[in-house]
PDB file of C-alpha atoms in Angstrom:
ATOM      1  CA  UNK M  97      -2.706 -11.878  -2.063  1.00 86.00           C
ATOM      2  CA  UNK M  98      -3.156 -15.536  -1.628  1.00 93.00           C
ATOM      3  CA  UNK M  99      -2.797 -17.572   1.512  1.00 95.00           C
ATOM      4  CA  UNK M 100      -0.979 -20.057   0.022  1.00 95.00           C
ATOM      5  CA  UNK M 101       1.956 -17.445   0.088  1.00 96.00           C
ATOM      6  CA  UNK M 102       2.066 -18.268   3.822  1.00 97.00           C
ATOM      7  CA  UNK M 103       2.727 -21.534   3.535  1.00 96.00           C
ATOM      8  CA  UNK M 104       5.712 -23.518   4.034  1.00 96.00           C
ATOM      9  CA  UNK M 105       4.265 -26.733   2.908  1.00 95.00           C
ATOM     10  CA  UNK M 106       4.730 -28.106   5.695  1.00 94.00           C
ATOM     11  CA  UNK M 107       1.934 -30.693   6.959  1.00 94.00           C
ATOM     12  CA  UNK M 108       1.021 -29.935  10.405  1.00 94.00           C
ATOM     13  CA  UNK M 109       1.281 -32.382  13.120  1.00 94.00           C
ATOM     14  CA  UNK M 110      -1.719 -31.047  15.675  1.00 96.00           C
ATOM     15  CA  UNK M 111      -4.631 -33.790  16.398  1.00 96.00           C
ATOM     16  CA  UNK M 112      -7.561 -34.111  13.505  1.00 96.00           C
ATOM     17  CA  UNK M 113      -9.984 -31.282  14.302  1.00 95.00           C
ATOM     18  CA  UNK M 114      -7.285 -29.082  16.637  1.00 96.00           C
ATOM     19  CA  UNK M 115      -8.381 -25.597  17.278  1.00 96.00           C
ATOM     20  CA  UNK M 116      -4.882 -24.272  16.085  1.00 97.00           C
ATOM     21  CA  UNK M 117      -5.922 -24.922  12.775  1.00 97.00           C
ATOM     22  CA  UNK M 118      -8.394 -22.952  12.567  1.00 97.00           C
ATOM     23  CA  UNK M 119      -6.107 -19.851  14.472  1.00 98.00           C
ATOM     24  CA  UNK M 120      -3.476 -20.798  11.547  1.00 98.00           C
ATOM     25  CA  UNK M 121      -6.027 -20.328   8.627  1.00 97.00           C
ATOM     26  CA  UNK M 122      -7.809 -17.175  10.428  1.00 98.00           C
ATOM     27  CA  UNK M 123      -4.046 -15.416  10.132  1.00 98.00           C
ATOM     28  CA  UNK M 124      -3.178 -16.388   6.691  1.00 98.00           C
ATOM     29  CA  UNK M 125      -6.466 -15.203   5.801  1.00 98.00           C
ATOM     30  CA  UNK M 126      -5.872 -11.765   7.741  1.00 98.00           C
ATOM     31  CA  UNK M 127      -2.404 -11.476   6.298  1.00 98.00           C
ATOM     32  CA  UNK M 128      -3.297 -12.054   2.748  1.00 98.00           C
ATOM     33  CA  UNK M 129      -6.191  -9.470   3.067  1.00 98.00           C
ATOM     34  CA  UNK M 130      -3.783  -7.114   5.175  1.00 98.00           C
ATOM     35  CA  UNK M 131      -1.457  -7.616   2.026  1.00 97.00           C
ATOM     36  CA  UNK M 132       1.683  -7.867   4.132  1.00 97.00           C
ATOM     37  CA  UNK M 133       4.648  -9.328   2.860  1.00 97.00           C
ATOM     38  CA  UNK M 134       5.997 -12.586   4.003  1.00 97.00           C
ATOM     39  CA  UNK M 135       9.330 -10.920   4.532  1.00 96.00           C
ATOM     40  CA  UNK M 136       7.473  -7.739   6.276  1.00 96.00           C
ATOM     41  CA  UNK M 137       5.841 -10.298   9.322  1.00 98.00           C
ATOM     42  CA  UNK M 138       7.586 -12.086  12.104  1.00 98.00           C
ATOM     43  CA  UNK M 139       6.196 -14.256  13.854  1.00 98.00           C
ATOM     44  CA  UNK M 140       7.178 -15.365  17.046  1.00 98.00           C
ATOM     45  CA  UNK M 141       5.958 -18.655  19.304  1.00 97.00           C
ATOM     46  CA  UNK M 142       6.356 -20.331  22.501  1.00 95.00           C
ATOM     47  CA  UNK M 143       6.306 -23.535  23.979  1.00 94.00           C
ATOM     48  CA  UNK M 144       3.182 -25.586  23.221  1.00 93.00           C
ATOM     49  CA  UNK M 145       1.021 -26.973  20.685  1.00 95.00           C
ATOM     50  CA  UNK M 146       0.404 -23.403  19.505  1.00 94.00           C
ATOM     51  CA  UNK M 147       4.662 -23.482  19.122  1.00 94.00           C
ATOM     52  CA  UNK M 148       4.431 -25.111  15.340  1.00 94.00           C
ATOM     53  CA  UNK M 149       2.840 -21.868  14.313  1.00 94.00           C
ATOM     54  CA  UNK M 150       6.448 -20.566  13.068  1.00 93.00           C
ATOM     55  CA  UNK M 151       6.694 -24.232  11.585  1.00 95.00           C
ATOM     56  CA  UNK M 152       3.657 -23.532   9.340  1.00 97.00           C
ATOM     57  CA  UNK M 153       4.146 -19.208   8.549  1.00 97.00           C
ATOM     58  CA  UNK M 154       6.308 -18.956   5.462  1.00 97.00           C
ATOM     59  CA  UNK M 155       7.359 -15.309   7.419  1.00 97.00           C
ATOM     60  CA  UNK M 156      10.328 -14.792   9.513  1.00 97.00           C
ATOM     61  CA  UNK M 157       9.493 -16.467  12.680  1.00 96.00           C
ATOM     62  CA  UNK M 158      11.265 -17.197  15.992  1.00 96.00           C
ATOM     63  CA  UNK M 159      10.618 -19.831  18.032  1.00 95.00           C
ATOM     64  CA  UNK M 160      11.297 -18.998  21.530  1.00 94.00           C
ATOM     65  CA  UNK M 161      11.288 -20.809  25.147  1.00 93.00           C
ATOM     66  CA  UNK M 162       8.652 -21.153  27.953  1.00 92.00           C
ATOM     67  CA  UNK M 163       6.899 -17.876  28.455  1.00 93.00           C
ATOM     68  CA  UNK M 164       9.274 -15.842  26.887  1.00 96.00           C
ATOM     69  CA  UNK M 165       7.051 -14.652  23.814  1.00 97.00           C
ATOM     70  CA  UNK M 166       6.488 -11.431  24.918  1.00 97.00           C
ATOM     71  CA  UNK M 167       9.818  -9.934  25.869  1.00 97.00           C
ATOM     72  CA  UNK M 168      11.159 -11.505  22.317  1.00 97.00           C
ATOM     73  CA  UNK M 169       8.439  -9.941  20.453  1.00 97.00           C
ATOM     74  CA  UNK M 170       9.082  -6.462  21.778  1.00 96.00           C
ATOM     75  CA  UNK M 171      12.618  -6.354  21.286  1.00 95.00           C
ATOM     76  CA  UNK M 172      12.033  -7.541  17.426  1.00 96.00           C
ATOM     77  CA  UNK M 173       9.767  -4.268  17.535  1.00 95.00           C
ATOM     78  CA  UNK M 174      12.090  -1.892  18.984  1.00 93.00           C
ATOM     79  CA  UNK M 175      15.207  -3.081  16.901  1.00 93.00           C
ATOM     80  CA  UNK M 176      12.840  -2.386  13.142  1.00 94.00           C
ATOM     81  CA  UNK M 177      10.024  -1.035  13.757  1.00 93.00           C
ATOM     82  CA  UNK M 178       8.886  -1.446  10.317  1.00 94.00           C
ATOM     83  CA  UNK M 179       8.395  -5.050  10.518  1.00 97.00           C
ATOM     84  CA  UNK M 180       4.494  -6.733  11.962  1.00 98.00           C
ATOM     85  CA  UNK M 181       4.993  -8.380  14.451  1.00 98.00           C
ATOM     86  CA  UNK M 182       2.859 -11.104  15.630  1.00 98.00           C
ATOM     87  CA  UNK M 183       3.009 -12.869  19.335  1.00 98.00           C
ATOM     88  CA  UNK M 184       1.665 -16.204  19.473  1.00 98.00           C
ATOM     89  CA  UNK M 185       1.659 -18.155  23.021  1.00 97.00           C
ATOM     90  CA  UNK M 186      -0.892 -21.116  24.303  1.00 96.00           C
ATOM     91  CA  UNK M 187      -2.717 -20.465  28.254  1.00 95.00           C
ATOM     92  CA  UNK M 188      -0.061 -22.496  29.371  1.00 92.00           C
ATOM     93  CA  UNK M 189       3.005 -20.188  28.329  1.00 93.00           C
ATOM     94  CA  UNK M 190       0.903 -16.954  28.398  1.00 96.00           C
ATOM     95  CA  UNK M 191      -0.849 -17.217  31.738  1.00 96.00           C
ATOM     96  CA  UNK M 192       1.600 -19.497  33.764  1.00 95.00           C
ATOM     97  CA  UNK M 193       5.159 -18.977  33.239  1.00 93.00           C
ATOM     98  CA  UNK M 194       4.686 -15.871  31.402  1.00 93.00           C
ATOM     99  CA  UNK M 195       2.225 -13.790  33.202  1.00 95.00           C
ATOM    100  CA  UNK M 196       4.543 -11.291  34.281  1.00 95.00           C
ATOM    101  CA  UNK M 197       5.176 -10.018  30.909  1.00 97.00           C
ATOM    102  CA  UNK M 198       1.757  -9.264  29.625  1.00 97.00           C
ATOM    103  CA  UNK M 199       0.594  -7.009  32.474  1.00 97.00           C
ATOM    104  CA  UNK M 200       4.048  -5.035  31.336  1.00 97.00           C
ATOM    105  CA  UNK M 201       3.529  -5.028  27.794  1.00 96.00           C
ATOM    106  CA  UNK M 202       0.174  -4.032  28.078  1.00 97.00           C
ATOM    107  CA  UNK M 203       0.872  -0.875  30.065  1.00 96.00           C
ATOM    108  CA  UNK M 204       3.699   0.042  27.797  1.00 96.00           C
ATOM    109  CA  UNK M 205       1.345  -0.283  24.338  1.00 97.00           C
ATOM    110  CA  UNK M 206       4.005  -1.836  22.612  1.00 96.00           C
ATOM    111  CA  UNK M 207       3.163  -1.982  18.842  1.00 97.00           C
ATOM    112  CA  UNK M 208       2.415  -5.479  18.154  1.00 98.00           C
ATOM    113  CA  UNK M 209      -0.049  -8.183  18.591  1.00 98.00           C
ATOM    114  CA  UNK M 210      -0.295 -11.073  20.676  1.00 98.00           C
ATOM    115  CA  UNK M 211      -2.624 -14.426  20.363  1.00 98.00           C
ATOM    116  CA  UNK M 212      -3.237 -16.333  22.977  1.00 98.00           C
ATOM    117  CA  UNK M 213      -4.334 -20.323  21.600  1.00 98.00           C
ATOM    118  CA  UNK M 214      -6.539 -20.642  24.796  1.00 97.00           C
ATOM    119  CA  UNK M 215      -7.492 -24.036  25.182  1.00 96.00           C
ATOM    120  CA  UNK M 216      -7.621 -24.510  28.807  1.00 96.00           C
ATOM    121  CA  UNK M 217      -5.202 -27.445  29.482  1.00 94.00           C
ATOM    122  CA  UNK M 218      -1.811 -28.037  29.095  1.00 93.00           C
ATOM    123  CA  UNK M 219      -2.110 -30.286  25.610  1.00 91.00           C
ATOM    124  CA  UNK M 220       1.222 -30.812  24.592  1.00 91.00           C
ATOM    125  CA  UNK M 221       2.682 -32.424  27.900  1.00 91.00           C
ATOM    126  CA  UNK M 222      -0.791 -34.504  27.649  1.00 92.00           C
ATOM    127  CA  UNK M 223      -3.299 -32.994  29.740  1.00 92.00           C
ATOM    128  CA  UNK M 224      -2.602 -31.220  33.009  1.00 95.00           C
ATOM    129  CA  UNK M 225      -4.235 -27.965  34.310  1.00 94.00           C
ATOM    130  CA  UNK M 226      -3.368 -24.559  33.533  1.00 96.00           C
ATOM    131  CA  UNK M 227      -4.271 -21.307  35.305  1.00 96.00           C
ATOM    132  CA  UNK M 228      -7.560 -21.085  32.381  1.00 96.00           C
ATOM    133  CA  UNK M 229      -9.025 -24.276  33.265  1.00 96.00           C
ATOM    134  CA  UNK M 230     -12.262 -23.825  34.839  1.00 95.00           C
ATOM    135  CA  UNK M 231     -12.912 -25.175  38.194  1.00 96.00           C
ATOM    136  CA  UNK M 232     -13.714 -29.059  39.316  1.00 95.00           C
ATOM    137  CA  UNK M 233     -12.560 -30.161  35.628  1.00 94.00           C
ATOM    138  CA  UNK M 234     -10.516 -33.123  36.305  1.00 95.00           C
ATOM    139  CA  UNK M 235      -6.802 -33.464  34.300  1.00 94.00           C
ATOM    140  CA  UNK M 236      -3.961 -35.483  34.854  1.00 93.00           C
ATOM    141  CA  UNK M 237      -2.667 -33.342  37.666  1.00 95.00           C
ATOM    142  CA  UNK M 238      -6.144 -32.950  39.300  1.00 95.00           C
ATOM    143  CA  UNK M 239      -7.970 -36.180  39.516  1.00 95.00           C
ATOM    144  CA  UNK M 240     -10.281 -34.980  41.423  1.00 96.00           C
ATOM    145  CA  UNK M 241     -11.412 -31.656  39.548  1.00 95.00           C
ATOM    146  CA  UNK M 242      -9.209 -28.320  40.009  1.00 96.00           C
ATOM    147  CA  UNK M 243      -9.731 -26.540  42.841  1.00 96.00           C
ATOM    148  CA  UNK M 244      -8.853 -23.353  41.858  1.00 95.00           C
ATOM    149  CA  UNK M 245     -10.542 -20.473  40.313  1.00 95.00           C
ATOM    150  CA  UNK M 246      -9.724 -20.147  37.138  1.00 96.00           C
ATOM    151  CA  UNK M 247      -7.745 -16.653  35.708  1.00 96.00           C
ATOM    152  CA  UNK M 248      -9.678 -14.301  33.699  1.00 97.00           C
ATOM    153  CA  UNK M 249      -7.680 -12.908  30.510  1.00 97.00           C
ATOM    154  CA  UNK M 250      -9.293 -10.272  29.101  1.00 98.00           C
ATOM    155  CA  UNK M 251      -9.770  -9.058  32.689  1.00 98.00           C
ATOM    156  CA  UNK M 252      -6.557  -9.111  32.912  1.00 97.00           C
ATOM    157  CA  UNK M 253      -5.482  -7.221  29.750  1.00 98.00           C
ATOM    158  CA  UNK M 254      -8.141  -4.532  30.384  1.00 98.00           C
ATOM    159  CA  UNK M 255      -6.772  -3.960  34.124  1.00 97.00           C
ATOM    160  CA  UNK M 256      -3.186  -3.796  32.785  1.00 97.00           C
ATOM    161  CA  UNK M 257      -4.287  -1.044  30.343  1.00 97.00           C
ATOM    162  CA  UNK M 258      -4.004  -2.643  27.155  1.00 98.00           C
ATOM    163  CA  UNK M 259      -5.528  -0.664  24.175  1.00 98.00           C
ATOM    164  CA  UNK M 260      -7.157  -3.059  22.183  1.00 98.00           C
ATOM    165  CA  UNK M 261      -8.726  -6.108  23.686  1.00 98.00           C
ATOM    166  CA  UNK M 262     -10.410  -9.177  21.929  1.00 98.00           C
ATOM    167  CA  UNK M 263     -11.858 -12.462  22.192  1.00 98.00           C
ATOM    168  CA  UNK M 264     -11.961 -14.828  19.629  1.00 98.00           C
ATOM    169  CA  UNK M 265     -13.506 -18.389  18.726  1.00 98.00           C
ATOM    170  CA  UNK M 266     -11.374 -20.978  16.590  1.00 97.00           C
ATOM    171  CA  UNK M 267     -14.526 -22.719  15.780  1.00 97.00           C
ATOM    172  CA  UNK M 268     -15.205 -19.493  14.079  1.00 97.00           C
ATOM    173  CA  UNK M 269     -12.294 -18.435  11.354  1.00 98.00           C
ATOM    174  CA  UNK M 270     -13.920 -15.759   9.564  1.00 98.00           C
ATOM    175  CA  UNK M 271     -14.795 -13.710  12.438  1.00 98.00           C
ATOM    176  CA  UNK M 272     -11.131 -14.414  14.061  1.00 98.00           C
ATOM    177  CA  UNK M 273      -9.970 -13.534  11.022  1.00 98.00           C
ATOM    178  CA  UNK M 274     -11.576 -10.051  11.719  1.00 98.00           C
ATOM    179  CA  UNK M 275     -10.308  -9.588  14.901  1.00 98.00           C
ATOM    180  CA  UNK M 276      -6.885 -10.611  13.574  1.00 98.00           C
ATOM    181  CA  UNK M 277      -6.734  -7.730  10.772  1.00 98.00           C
ATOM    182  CA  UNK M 278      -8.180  -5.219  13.066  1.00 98.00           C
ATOM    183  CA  UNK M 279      -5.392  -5.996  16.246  1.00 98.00           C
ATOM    184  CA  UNK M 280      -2.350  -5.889  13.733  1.00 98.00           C
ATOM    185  CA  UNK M 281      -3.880  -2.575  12.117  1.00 98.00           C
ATOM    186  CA  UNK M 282      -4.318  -1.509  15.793  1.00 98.00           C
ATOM    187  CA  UNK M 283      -1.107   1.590  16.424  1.00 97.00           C
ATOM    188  CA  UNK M 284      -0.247  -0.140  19.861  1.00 98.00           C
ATOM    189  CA  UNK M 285      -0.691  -3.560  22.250  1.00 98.00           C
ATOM    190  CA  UNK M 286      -3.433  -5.886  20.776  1.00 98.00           C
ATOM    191  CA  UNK M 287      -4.605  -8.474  22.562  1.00 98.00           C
ATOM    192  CA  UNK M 288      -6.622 -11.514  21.180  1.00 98.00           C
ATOM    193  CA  UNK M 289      -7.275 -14.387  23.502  1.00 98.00           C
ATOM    194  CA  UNK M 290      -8.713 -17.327  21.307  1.00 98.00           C
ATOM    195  CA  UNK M 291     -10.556 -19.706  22.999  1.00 98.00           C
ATOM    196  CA  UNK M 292      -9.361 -23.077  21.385  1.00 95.00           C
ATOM    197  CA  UNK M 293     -10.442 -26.321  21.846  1.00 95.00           C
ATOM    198  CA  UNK M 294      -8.019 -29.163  22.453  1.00 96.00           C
ATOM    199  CA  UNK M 295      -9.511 -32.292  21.155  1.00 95.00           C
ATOM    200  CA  UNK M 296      -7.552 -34.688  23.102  1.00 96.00           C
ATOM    201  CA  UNK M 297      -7.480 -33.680  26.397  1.00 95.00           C
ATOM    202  CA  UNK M 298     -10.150 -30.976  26.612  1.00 95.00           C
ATOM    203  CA  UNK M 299     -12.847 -31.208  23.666  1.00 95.00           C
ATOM    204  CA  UNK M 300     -15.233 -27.980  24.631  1.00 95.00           C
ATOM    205  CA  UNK M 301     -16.380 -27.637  20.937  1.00 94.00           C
ATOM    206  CA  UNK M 302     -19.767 -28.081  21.427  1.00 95.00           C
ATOM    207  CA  UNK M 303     -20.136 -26.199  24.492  1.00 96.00           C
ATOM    208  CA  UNK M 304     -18.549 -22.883  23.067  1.00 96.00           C
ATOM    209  CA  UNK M 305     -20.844 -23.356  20.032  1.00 96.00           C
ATOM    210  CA  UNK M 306     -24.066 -23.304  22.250  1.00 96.00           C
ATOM    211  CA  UNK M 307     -22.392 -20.238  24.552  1.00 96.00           C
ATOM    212  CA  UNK M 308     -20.903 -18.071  21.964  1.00 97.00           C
ATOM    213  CA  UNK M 309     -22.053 -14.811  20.496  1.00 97.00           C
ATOM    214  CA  UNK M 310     -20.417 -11.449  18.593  1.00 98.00           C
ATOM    215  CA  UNK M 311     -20.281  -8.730  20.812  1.00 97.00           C
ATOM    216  CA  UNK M 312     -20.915  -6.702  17.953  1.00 96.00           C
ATOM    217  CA  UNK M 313     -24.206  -7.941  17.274  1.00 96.00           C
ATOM    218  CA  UNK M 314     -25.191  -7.342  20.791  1.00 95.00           C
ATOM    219  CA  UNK M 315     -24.399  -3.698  20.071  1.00 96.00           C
ATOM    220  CA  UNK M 316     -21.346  -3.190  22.091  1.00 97.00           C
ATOM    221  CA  UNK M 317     -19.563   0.177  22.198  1.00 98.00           C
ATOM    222  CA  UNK M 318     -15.578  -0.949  21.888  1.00 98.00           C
ATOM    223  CA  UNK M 319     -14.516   2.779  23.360  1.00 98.00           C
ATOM    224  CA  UNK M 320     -16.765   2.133  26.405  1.00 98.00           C
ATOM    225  CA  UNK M 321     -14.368   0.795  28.981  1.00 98.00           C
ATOM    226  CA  UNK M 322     -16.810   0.222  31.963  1.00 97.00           C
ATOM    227  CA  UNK M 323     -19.130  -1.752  29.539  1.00 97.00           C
ATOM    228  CA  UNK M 324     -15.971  -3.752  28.592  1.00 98.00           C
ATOM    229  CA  UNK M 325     -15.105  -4.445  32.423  1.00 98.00           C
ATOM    230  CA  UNK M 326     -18.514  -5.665  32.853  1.00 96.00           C
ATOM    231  CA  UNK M 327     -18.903  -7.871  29.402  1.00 97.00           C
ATOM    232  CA  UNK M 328     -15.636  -9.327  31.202  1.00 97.00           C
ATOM    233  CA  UNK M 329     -17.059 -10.047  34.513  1.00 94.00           C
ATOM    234  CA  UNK M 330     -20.359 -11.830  33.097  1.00 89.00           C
ATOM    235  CA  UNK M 331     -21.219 -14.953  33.998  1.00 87.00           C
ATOM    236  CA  UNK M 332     -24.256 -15.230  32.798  1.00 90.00           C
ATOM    237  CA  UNK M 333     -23.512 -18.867  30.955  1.00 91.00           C
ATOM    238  CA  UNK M 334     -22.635 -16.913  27.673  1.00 95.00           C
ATOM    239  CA  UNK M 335     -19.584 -15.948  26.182  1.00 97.00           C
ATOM    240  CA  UNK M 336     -18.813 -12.965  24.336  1.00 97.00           C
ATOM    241  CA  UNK M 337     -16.701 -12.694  21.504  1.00 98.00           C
ATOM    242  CA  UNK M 338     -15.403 -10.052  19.787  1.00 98.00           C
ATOM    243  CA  UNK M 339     -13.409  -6.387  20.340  1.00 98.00           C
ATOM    244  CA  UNK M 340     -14.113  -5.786  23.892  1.00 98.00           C
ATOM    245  CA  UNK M 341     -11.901  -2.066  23.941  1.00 98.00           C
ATOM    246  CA  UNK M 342     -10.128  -0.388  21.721  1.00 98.00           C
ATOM    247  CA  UNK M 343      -8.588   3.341  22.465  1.00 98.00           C
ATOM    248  CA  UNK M 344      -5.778   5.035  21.335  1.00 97.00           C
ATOM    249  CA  UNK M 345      -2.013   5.979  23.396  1.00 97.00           C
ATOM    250  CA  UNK M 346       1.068   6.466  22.781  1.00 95.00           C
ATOM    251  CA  UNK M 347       3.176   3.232  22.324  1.00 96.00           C
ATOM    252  CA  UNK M 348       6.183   2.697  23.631  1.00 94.00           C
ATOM    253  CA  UNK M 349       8.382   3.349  20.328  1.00 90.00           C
ATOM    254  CA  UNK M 350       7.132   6.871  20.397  1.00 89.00           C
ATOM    255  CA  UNK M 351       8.345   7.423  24.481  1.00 88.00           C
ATOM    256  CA  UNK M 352      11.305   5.690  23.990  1.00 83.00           C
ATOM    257  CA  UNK M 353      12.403   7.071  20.564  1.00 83.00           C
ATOM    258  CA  UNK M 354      15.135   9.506  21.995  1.00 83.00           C
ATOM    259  CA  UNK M 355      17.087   6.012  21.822  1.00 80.00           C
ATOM    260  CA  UNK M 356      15.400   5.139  18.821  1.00 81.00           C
ATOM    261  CA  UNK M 357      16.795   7.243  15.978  1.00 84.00           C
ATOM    262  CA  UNK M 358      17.770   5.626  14.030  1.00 88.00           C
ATOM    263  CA  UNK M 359      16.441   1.900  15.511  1.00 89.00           C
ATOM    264  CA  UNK M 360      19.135  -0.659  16.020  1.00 87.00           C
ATOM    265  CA  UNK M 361      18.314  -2.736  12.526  1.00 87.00           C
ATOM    266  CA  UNK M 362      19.197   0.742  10.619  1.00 86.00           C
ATOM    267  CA  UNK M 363      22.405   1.557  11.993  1.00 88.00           C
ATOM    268  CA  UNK M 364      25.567   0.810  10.573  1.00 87.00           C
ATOM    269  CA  UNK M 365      27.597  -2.029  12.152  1.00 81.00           C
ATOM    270  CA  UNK M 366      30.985  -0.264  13.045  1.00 81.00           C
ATOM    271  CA  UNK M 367      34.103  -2.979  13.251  1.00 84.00           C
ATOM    272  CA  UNK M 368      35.225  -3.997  16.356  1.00 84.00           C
ATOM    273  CA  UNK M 369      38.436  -3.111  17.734  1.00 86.00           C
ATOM    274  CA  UNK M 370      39.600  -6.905  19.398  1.00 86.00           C
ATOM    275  CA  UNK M 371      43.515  -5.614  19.891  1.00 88.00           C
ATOM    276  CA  UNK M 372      42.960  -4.494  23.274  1.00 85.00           C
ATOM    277  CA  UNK M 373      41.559  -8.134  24.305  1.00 86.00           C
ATOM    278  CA  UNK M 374      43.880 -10.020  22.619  1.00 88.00           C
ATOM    279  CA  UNK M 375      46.717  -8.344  23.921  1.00 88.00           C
ATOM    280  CA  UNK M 376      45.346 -10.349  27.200  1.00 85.00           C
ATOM    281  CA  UNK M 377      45.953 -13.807  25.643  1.00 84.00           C
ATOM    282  CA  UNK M 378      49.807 -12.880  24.647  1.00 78.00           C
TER     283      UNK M 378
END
């Protein structure tokens, strides 16, 4: 299938060189390989840069508020479960406002995958510091470099008991690409944070090309959890990219499917009876 099936033809509005182009071509690519119908996707997006994503998918898409990805995306699952559905968020609306849905939908493997545009700043509202941005880097809102230690994503995600954990590179396409096809073929949560430069307000380009390497060149076992825990923890001045864990669970369709049979989207609408209200307004 070919990418351009994706496209709305809509020219996108990022800043020349923006990492969220290469996230946008890395899907389309893992789409059109996946051979998933534009009508069998949804995509849905937060607030942020990342947020034109639904702009730019020729696939249903939702465009959502502040941190609220998450919830959106797993009610989309629950009502037709049929449907791929694809979370996209930026640090910013995943790790700030939104944190306290990820730990949740990790533990509950919902069947769907989210991407986090990672970029370590908050772009859109012009540069400010987000709970990814590594210490002493001065923004807008800290002049004199933050003082805080920065979050840890994947981390996170492998804490909260999510079955498929990733890191990605925007720099790199074909390889996110990978990672891309093998979280929506994933039967549960799949996580992908993207690390994402933000030309503008945050350029780490060159940085992440000297620190960067496939974890599956190194020879990494993605069913060994401990090794994962401790590829997260490094700080050795690299950065690993790549499938970090990947195990299998039940998701939470298949515990919750007593209320699931049939799923919302294949039930007959029944007509509603209004006579009793109305009698209130005579």
């Amino acid at each position: 299938m070919s990418i351009e099936v994706y496209d709305t033809g809509r020219r996108p509005v990022w800043c020349p060189g923006c990492g969220n182009f290469g996230i946008l071509l890395a899907l389309r690519k893992a789409l059109a390989e996946l051979k998933l119908k534009p009508e069998e996707v949804v995509i849905v997006t937060g607030i942020g840069c990342h947020g034109r994503m639904s702009d730019y998918m020729r696939t249903n898409a939702f465009h959502t508020i502040h941190g609220r990805v998450l919830p959106l995306a797993t009610g989309i699952k629950l009502a037709n479960p049929e449907l791929t559905v694809i979370g996209h968020a930026g640090d910013g609306d995943a790790y700030a406002i939104g944190l306290g849905h990820l730990p949740h939908a990790a533990r509950r493997n919902v069947d769907l995958t989210f991407i986090v545009h990672n970029n370590m700043v908050f772009g859109l509202t012009t540069g400010q510091v987000t709970p990814t941005t590594p210490r002493g880097v001065k923004t807008k809102s800290t002049p004199f470099g933050n003082p805080e230690q920065p979050l840890n994503p994947v981390l996170l995600a492998l804490a909260s008991g999510a079955t498929f954990v990733a890191r990605g590179f925007s720099g790199d396409v074909e390889h996110l690409k990978e990672l891309i096809k093998a979280g929506i073929q994933h039967k549960g949560f799949a996580f992908i944070d993207v690390l994402q430069p933000c030309v503008t307000f945050f350029n780490t380009y060159q940085m992440l090309r000297e620190k960067v390497y496939k974890l599956e060149e190194a020879g990494h076992d993605p069913s060994d959890l401990e090794s994962a825990l401790r590829l997260a923890m490094l700080q050795d001045g690299r950065i690993p990219i790549g499938i970090f864990y990947k195990t299998q669970a039940p998701t939470f369709e298949e515990a919750f499917s007593h209320a699931m049979n049939p799923p919302p989207a294949r039930r007959t609408p029944k007509p509603v009876d209004l006579s009793r209200a109305l009698k209130r307004f005579k």
